[in-house]
C-alpha cells in the first residue's frame, strides 16, 4: 500500500475537536442564566433582498463579520474567509500576488469547473468582479447562503451558493468618524523545494551508471544554491483611510485604499488603488435614495515568471564563468541541456528587454430608490447596477531573452478586454407584524445583461526594446499575427421573476416559500425558461412553554428546507455549434476557411439541482455556547457533458448534451464557546467548524460508466485520479517479476504496482501488468474544517486561526513524471528522495537509471500521490488595544497595534514531514508542468508555481 496516501488518522485535529466541547460544557454546568430568553438573540443576517433575525432564519446561512475578516491581514479577503465556515472550501489556484482563489460551497455540481463558482452579490447587486477587488476594511459582513431554500431567490445565478458582501455605511445622526487601517510586513519563503545539493546529485549520477557527465558549465567542487539566488523576501503594505458619518436624514461613507504586494519571485508584483463612496439620504417621510460605488485600479507585473527552470539547474553548475562574469546560458548534463540562466540578478538586469504586465480598471456601482406606499408596511424599491471593467495586458521579450540562442527574435503581444454589465431590479416588499404574526413578502422583476469584448495581437522582430508592446505596427507586417481565435464578442442576458414569503408565529414557527423563474439567453429556444420552487420551515423549540424551566437553553431550533435550482452552465452560443478558422495557401494567395468544430444542439437546457437540508441551531447559557449541525443532499441532473461523435461525422469537438447526474451529500457542524469571560480580567473564546462532503457521479453520456480522457467515473467523485497503485519496489528473488513486467530492462528496484488479474493453477499470474490494473483513486478528503481561538487580558489579545483535513489525496507533481524534477538519471537536478540501491533495498523510490517510461521511471506517477491530511495554523496574532481613558484625552476612539504571523506552523502533515513543504496546493493540474500531464485544470496540485510564504506583519487600526 502507498505509504503516503494510506496514512494514519489525523489524531491532532480530532483531539482539538473533542477537547473544545468539554471545556465549554464544563463551564456551562456552573454558569447561571439570568437574561430573559426573548432578548438572547438580536443578531441580524443578510438573506438576500432583505435581512432577518438569526433566530428566525430557516435556510442554511452562515455569517462572518468584517471584524473577523480583518483579524487576518491579507491582500485578498478570500484568504481571510478560509477555515471560517463549514461547507465552504476555499483553495488557492496560484500563489502569485493577486491570484484569485477557488471557492466551492458544498461540493462540485457540474462537470464544467467554472460552472461551480458561487454567485457574489455586492450590496444587493450581482457582482461582476471577484472578492479580491474588495478591500477588507470596506466590509461590514459576508453572509453565505448554502442550501437551495436560501439561494433560490437568486435563481440560476445562485445554483452553487451565494456570497453576500455588505459594505460599511455611515449611521443616522453619527458624528464624522475617521478610520485608518494599515499593515506592512515581510513575506519570506515558507520552505524551499527539497532539491539535491551537489554531493547528492553526484552520487545519484554514479548510482545511475555514470551515464551523465558534467557539462561545460558544471564542475566538481561547485555547489550552487539556485533557490538562494532566485528567491528573496518581499514586502507587502496596505493603507486604508475612511470617513463616515450621518445626519438625521442620511449617512455617508467615503474611503481610499492602497495595496502593494511584491513577490519572493523576481519581477512579480501586484498593486491596487481603490476608492469607495456610499450615500443614503431620506427625502421626506416616504422616499429614500442612495448609491454605492467601488472602483479600483490594479497593476500586475511579472505574471510569466515561474520557479520551474531554476529548480532543474544542476548545483554543479556555477552562475559565473571563469572570469567571474554572470553566465548568459548554462550547459549541463553532458551538454544535453542548454538553458538561459534564471537568477534574480539576471532578471533584474533585463530592464526594457522584458515586460509582462496587466493594467485593469473596474467600477462597480449600485443606485437605488425606495418609496413607502400608502399601504402600511408596503415599499417599492428599484436597484440599478452599472459595472464596467477594462483590462489591458502587454508582454515583450527582447532578442535572445530566455533563449539559448542570443539571436532569437524578439516577440510581443498586446491584449485588451472590456466588460459592461448592468442590472435592473424592481422590488415590492411587504413587512408587517400583527400581534404574534409576522409577515415579510418580496416580489421581484429583474433584467440583467453582460457584454464582453476582447482582442489580442502578437508580433515578432520588434525593432527596438523601447517599443516593447506599445507599437507592434513597427514590426514587419509578415510578423504581425491577428488570430481569429483570440478575438471575442459575447453578450448574454437574464430575465427573472421571483416571489418570496416569510411567515413567523410567536417566534416559534417559521416558514419561507420562494418561487423563481429565469430566462437565460445562452440556452436553446424553447428551453430558455425554468421555474423552480423552494420551501423551508423552522421550529424554535426553546420558545415553547414547556421549555420555561430550561432557562439555560436560549436557542434550540429545528429546520428543514427543500428547493430546486438550475445552472446555465454553458458558454454563450454553444447551442449554435461552432466553427474553426483554418488559414491555408491557395496557390500564391493566403486564404482562410472554416470547418465544423462542434455540432449545434437545439435542445440544450438547464442543469437542475434538488436539495434537501435539515439543520439544528442551538445556544446555551446566554449563548455562551452556540452552534449548528446540518445534513444535506443535492441531486444534480441534466449535467452538461460533451459527447463524442463518430469520426465519420467529421465533427471533432462532438456535441454538448444534458446527460449526466451528480450527487453531493454531507454533514456540517460548528461550535463556538465563550469559555472564560471576565470583563476586567482574562477571557477565552474558541470556535470550530467541521464538514464532510461526499461527491459522486451517478451517470454519464450514453449510459457509459467512465470517461477516462476526462477522468470521470460513475460512482466516484469528479476529481478522481486514474492510475496504478504503488505497493513497493521489486526485490531480488521476486518470482513473478519477468511475468508481470516482461520488458527487457525490468529489474529489481523498479516500481511494483498492484496486479489485479487472475492466477494459473500453479500460482503464476495469467498475464503481465497492463491498463486493466489501473484503478480509480478518490481524491476528496474524508472531512475537513477550521478552528479559531482568542485569549484576552486587559488590553492584550492573542488569537489564532487554523485549519485541518483528514484524508484525501494531495498531488505533488514535483515527485511525479510531469515536472522533470525526479527523473533519477542525474540529468538536471533531482528532488531529494530515498531511492533504491543494492545497499538500500527498502527505499521508497526506484533505482536510478532503471526501468523507464519515456524520460522517467516507469509508474512514477504513483509516487506523486500523498496523504492530504494536515493540521495547521493559518495565522497567529498578538495585539494590544490602548487604554480608552488615555485615548479619550487625545480625542481618539480606539487604537490597536498588532503583529501577525501568517502560515506560522504545520502541526501535523505526512507530506510536510516528508518534504518540509506546505501541504496546501499552489497550482492547478494543467499548469507549471514540464510535459503534458494527465491532471486536469479542476484538480489542485503542488507544482512549481510560486512557493508558499510565511509572512510577518505589523498593523495598526485607528479611529477618532
Coordinates of N, CA and C in Angstrom, one line a residue, residues 131-249:
X131 N -13.9 38.7 -5.4 CA -13.7 39.1 -4.0 C -12.4 39.8 -3.8
X132 N -11.4 39.5 -4.6 CA -10.1 40.2 -4.5 C -10.1 41.7 -4.8
X133 N -11.2 42.1 -5.5 CA -11.4 43.5 -5.8 C -11.8 44.4 -4.6
X134 N -12.2 43.8 -3.5 CA -12.8 44.5 -2.4 C -11.8 44.5 -1.2
X135 N -11.6 45.7 -0.7 CA -10.7 45.8 0.5 C -11.5 45.3 1.7
X136 N -10.7 44.6 2.6 CA -11.3 44.1 3.8 C -11.8 45.2 4.7
X137 N -11.3 46.4 4.7 CA -11.7 47.5 5.5 C -13.1 48.0 5.1
X138 N -13.5 47.6 3.9 CA -14.8 48.1 3.4 C -16.0 47.2 3.9
X139 N -15.7 46.1 4.4 CA -16.7 45.1 4.6 C -17.3 45.1 6.0
X140 N -18.6 45.1 6.0 CA -19.4 45.0 7.3 C -19.6 43.6 7.6
X141 N -20.0 42.8 6.6 CA -20.2 41.4 6.9 C -20.3 40.6 5.5
X142 N -20.0 39.3 5.6 CA -20.2 38.4 4.5 C -21.1 37.3 5.0
X143 N -22.2 37.2 4.2 CA -23.2 36.1 4.6 C -23.2 35.1 3.4
X144 N -23.2 33.9 3.7 CA -23.1 32.8 2.7 C -24.3 32.0 2.8
X145 N -25.0 31.9 1.6 CA -26.2 31.1 1.5 C -25.8 29.8 0.9
X146 N -26.2 28.7 1.6 CA -25.6 27.4 1.2 C -26.6 26.4 0.5
X147 N -27.9 26.4 1.0 CA -28.8 25.4 0.5 C -29.8 26.1 -0.4
X148 N -30.6 25.2 -1.2 CA -31.4 25.7 -2.2 C -32.6 26.6 -1.7
X149 N -33.0 26.3 -0.5 CA -34.1 27.1 0.1 C -33.6 28.5 0.4
X150 N -32.3 28.7 0.6 CA -31.8 30.0 0.8 C -31.4 30.7 -0.5
X151 N -30.8 29.9 -1.4 CA -30.3 30.5 -2.7 C -31.3 30.7 -3.8
X152 N -32.5 30.1 -3.6 CA -33.5 30.1 -4.7 C -33.9 31.5 -5.2
X153 N -33.8 32.4 -4.3 CA -34.2 33.8 -4.6 C -33.3 34.4 -5.7
X154 N -32.0 33.8 -5.9 CA -31.1 34.3 -6.9 C -31.2 33.4 -8.1
X155 N -32.0 32.4 -8.1 CA -32.2 31.6 -9.3 C -31.0 30.9 -9.8
X156 N -30.8 30.9 -11.1 CA -29.7 30.1 -11.7 C -28.4 30.7 -11.4
X157 N -28.3 32.0 -11.0 CA -27.1 32.5 -10.6 C -26.6 32.0 -9.3
X158 N -27.5 31.5 -8.5 CA -27.2 31.1 -7.1 C -27.2 29.6 -7.0
X159 N -27.1 28.8 -8.1 CA -27.1 27.4 -8.0 C -26.0 26.8 -7.2
X160 N -24.8 27.5 -7.2 CA -23.7 26.9 -6.5 C -23.4 27.7 -5.2
X161 N -24.4 28.3 -4.6 CA -24.3 29.0 -3.4 C -24.1 30.5 -3.7
X162 N -24.4 31.3 -2.7 CA -24.3 32.8 -2.9 C -23.5 33.4 -1.7
X163 N -22.6 34.3 -2.1 CA -21.8 35.0 -1.1 C -22.3 36.5 -1.1
X164 N -22.9 36.9 -0.1 CA -23.5 38.3 0.0 C -22.5 39.2 0.8
X165 N -22.0 40.2 0.1 CA -21.0 41.1 0.7 C -21.7 42.4 1.0
X166 N -21.7 42.8 2.3 CA -22.3 44.1 2.7 C -21.2 45.0 3.1
X167 N -21.1 46.2 2.5 CA -20.0 47.1 2.9 C -20.5 48.1 4.0
X168 N -19.5 48.7 4.6 CA -19.8 49.6 5.7 C -20.6 50.9 5.2
X169 N -21.5 51.3 6.0 CA -22.2 52.6 5.8 C -22.1 53.4 7.0
X170 N -22.4 54.7 6.8 CA -22.5 55.6 8.0 C -23.8 55.3 8.7
X171 N -23.9 55.9 9.9 CA -25.2 55.7 10.7 C -25.9 57.0 10.8
X172 N -27.2 56.9 10.9 CA -28.1 58.1 11.1 C -27.7 58.9 12.3
X173 N -27.4 60.2 12.1 CA -27.1 61.0 13.3 C -25.7 60.8 13.8
X174 N -24.8 60.1 13.1 CA -23.5 59.8 13.6 C -22.5 61.0 13.3
X175 N -21.7 61.4 14.3 CA -20.7 62.4 14.1 C -19.7 61.9 13.1
X176 N -19.0 62.7 12.4 CA -18.0 62.3 11.4 C -16.9 61.4 12.2
X177 N -16.6 60.3 11.6 CA -15.7 59.4 12.2 C -14.6 59.0 11.2
X178 N -13.3 59.2 11.6 CA -12.2 58.9 10.8 C -11.6 57.6 11.2
X179 N -11.3 56.7 10.2 CA -10.6 55.4 10.4 C -9.4 55.3 9.6
X180 N -8.4 54.7 10.1 CA -7.2 54.4 9.4 C -6.7 53.0 9.7
X181 N -6.6 52.1 8.7 CA -6.2 50.7 8.9 C -5.0 50.5 8.0
X182 N -3.9 50.0 8.6 CA -2.7 49.8 7.8 C -1.9 48.6 8.3
X183 N -1.3 47.9 7.4 CA -0.3 46.9 7.8 C 0.8 46.8 6.8
X184 N 2.0 46.5 7.3 CA 3.2 46.3 6.5 C 3.9 45.1 7.0
X185 N 4.5 44.4 6.1 CA 5.2 43.2 6.5 C 6.2 42.6 5.5
X186 N 6.8 41.6 5.9 CA 7.8 40.9 5.0 C 7.3 39.5 4.7
X187 N 7.3 39.1 3.5 CA 7.0 37.8 3.0 C 8.3 37.0 2.9
X188 N 8.3 35.9 3.5 CA 9.5 35.0 3.4 C 9.2 33.6 2.9
X189 N 10.1 32.9 2.4 CA 9.9 31.6 1.9 C 9.5 30.6 3.1
X190 N 8.4 30.0 2.9 CA 7.9 29.1 4.0 C 8.9 27.9 4.0
X191 N 9.2 27.3 2.8 CA 10.1 26.2 2.7 C 10.7 26.1 1.3
X192 N 11.8 25.7 1.2 CA 12.5 25.5 -0.1 C 11.9 24.2 -0.8
X193 N 11.9 24.2 -2.1 CA 11.7 22.9 -2.7 C 12.9 22.0 -2.4
X194 N 12.6 20.8 -2.0 CA 13.6 19.8 -1.5 C 14.5 19.3 -2.6
X195 N 15.3 20.1 -3.2 CA 16.2 19.6 -4.3 C 17.5 19.1 -3.7
X196 N 18.2 18.3 -4.5 CA 19.5 17.8 -4.1 C 20.6 18.9 -4.1
X197 N 21.6 18.7 -3.3 CA 22.8 19.5 -3.4 C 23.8 18.8 -4.3
X198 N 25.0 19.4 -4.4 CA 26.0 18.9 -5.4 C 26.4 17.5 -5.1
X199 N 26.7 17.2 -3.8 CA 27.2 15.9 -3.4 C 26.1 14.8 -3.7
X200 N 24.9 15.2 -3.4 CA 23.8 14.2 -3.6 C 23.6 13.9 -5.1
X201 N 23.7 15.0 -5.9 CA 23.5 14.8 -7.4 C 24.6 14.0 -7.9
X202 N 25.8 14.2 -7.5 CA 27.0 13.5 -8.0 C 26.8 12.0 -7.6
X203 N 26.4 11.7 -6.4 CA 26.1 10.3 -6.1 C 25.0 9.7 -6.9
X204 N 23.9 10.5 -7.1 CA 22.9 10.0 -8.0 C 23.4 9.6 -9.3
X205 N 24.2 10.4 -9.9 CA 24.7 10.1 -11.3 C 25.5 8.8 -11.3
X206 N 26.3 8.7 -10.2 CA 27.1 7.5 -10.1 C 26.2 6.2 -9.9
X207 N 25.2 6.4 -9.1 CA 24.2 5.2 -8.9 C 23.4 4.9 -10.1
X208 N 23.3 5.9 -11.0 CA 22.6 5.7 -12.2 C 23.4 5.1 -13.4
X209 N 24.7 4.8 -13.0 CA 25.6 4.2 -14.0 C 26.5 5.1 -14.7
X210 N 26.7 6.3 -14.1 CA 27.6 7.3 -14.7 C 27.3 7.6 -16.1
X211 N 26.1 7.6 -16.5 CA 25.7 7.9 -17.9 C 25.7 9.4 -18.2
X212 N 25.5 10.2 -17.1 CA 25.5 11.6 -17.3 C 26.9 12.2 -16.7
X213 N 27.5 12.9 -17.6 CA 28.8 13.6 -17.2 C 28.6 15.1 -17.0
X214 N 29.6 15.7 -16.5 CA 29.5 17.2 -16.3 C 29.4 17.9 -17.6
X215 N 28.5 18.9 -17.7 CA 28.5 19.7 -18.9 C 29.6 20.8 -18.8
X216 N 29.7 21.6 -19.8 CA 30.7 22.7 -19.9 C 30.5 23.7 -18.7
X217 N 29.3 23.8 -18.2 CA 29.1 24.8 -17.1 C 29.2 24.1 -15.7
X218 N 29.4 22.8 -15.7 CA 29.4 22.1 -14.4 C 30.9 21.8 -14.0
X219 N 31.1 21.7 -12.8 CA 32.4 21.4 -12.3 C 32.3 20.8 -10.9
X220 N 33.1 19.7 -10.7 CA 33.1 19.1 -9.3 C 33.7 20.1 -8.3
X221 N 33.1 20.1 -7.2 CA 33.5 21.0 -6.1 C 32.6 22.3 -6.1
X222 N 31.8 22.5 -7.1 CA 30.9 23.6 -7.1 C 29.6 23.1 -6.4
X223 N 28.9 24.0 -5.7 CA 27.7 23.6 -5.0 C 26.8 24.9 -5.0
X224 N 26.1 25.2 -6.1 CA 25.3 26.4 -6.2 C 24.0 26.2 -5.7
X225 N 23.6 27.1 -4.8 CA 22.2 27.1 -4.3 C 21.3 28.0 -5.2
X226 N 20.7 27.4 -6.2 CA 20.0 28.2 -7.2 C 18.8 28.9 -6.6
X227 N 18.2 28.2 -5.6 CA 17.0 28.9 -5.0 C 17.4 30.1 -4.2
X228 N 18.5 30.1 -3.6 CA 19.0 31.2 -2.8 C 19.3 32.4 -3.8
X229 N 19.7 32.1 -5.0 CA 19.9 33.2 -6.0 C 18.6 33.7 -6.6
X230 N 17.5 33.0 -6.4 CA 16.3 33.3 -7.0 C 15.3 33.9 -6.1
X231 N 15.0 33.3 -4.9 CA 14.0 33.8 -4.0 C 14.6 34.9 -3.1
X232 N 13.8 35.8 -2.7 CA 14.2 36.9 -1.8 C 13.0 37.4 -1.0
X233 N 13.1 37.7 0.3 CA 12.0 38.2 1.0 C 11.4 39.5 0.3
X234 N 10.1 39.6 0.4 CA 9.4 40.7 -0.3 C 8.5 41.4 0.6
X235 N 8.1 42.6 0.3 CA 7.3 43.5 1.1 C 5.8 43.4 0.7
X236 N 5.0 43.6 1.7 CA 3.5 43.8 1.4 C 3.1 44.9 2.3
X237 N 2.3 45.9 1.8 CA 1.9 47.0 2.5 C 0.5 47.4 2.1
X238 N -0.3 47.8 3.1 CA -1.7 48.2 2.8 C -2.1 49.4 3.7
X239 N -2.8 50.3 3.1 CA -3.3 51.5 3.8 C -4.7 51.8 3.4
X240 N -5.5 52.0 4.4 CA -7.0 52.2 4.1 C -7.4 53.4 5.0
X241 N -8.0 54.4 4.3 CA -8.5 55.6 5.1 C -10.0 55.7 4.8
X242 N -10.7 56.0 5.8 CA -12.2 56.1 5.6 C -12.8 57.2 6.5
X243 N -13.8 57.8 6.0 CA -14.6 58.8 6.8 C -16.1 58.5 6.6
X244 N -16.8 58.4 7.8 CA -18.2 58.1 7.7 C -18.9 59.0 8.7
X245 N -20.2 59.1 8.5 CA -21.0 60.0 9.4 C -22.4 60.0 8.9
X246 N -23.2 60.8 9.5 CA -24.6 60.9 9.2 C -25.3 62.1 9.8
X247 N -26.5 62.4 9.2 CA -27.4 63.4 9.7 C -28.7 62.7 10.1
X248 N -29.7 63.5 10.5 CA -30.9 62.9 10.8 C -31.6 62.3 9.6
X249 N -31.2 62.8 8.4 CA -31.9 62.3 7.2 C -31.0 61.4 6.3

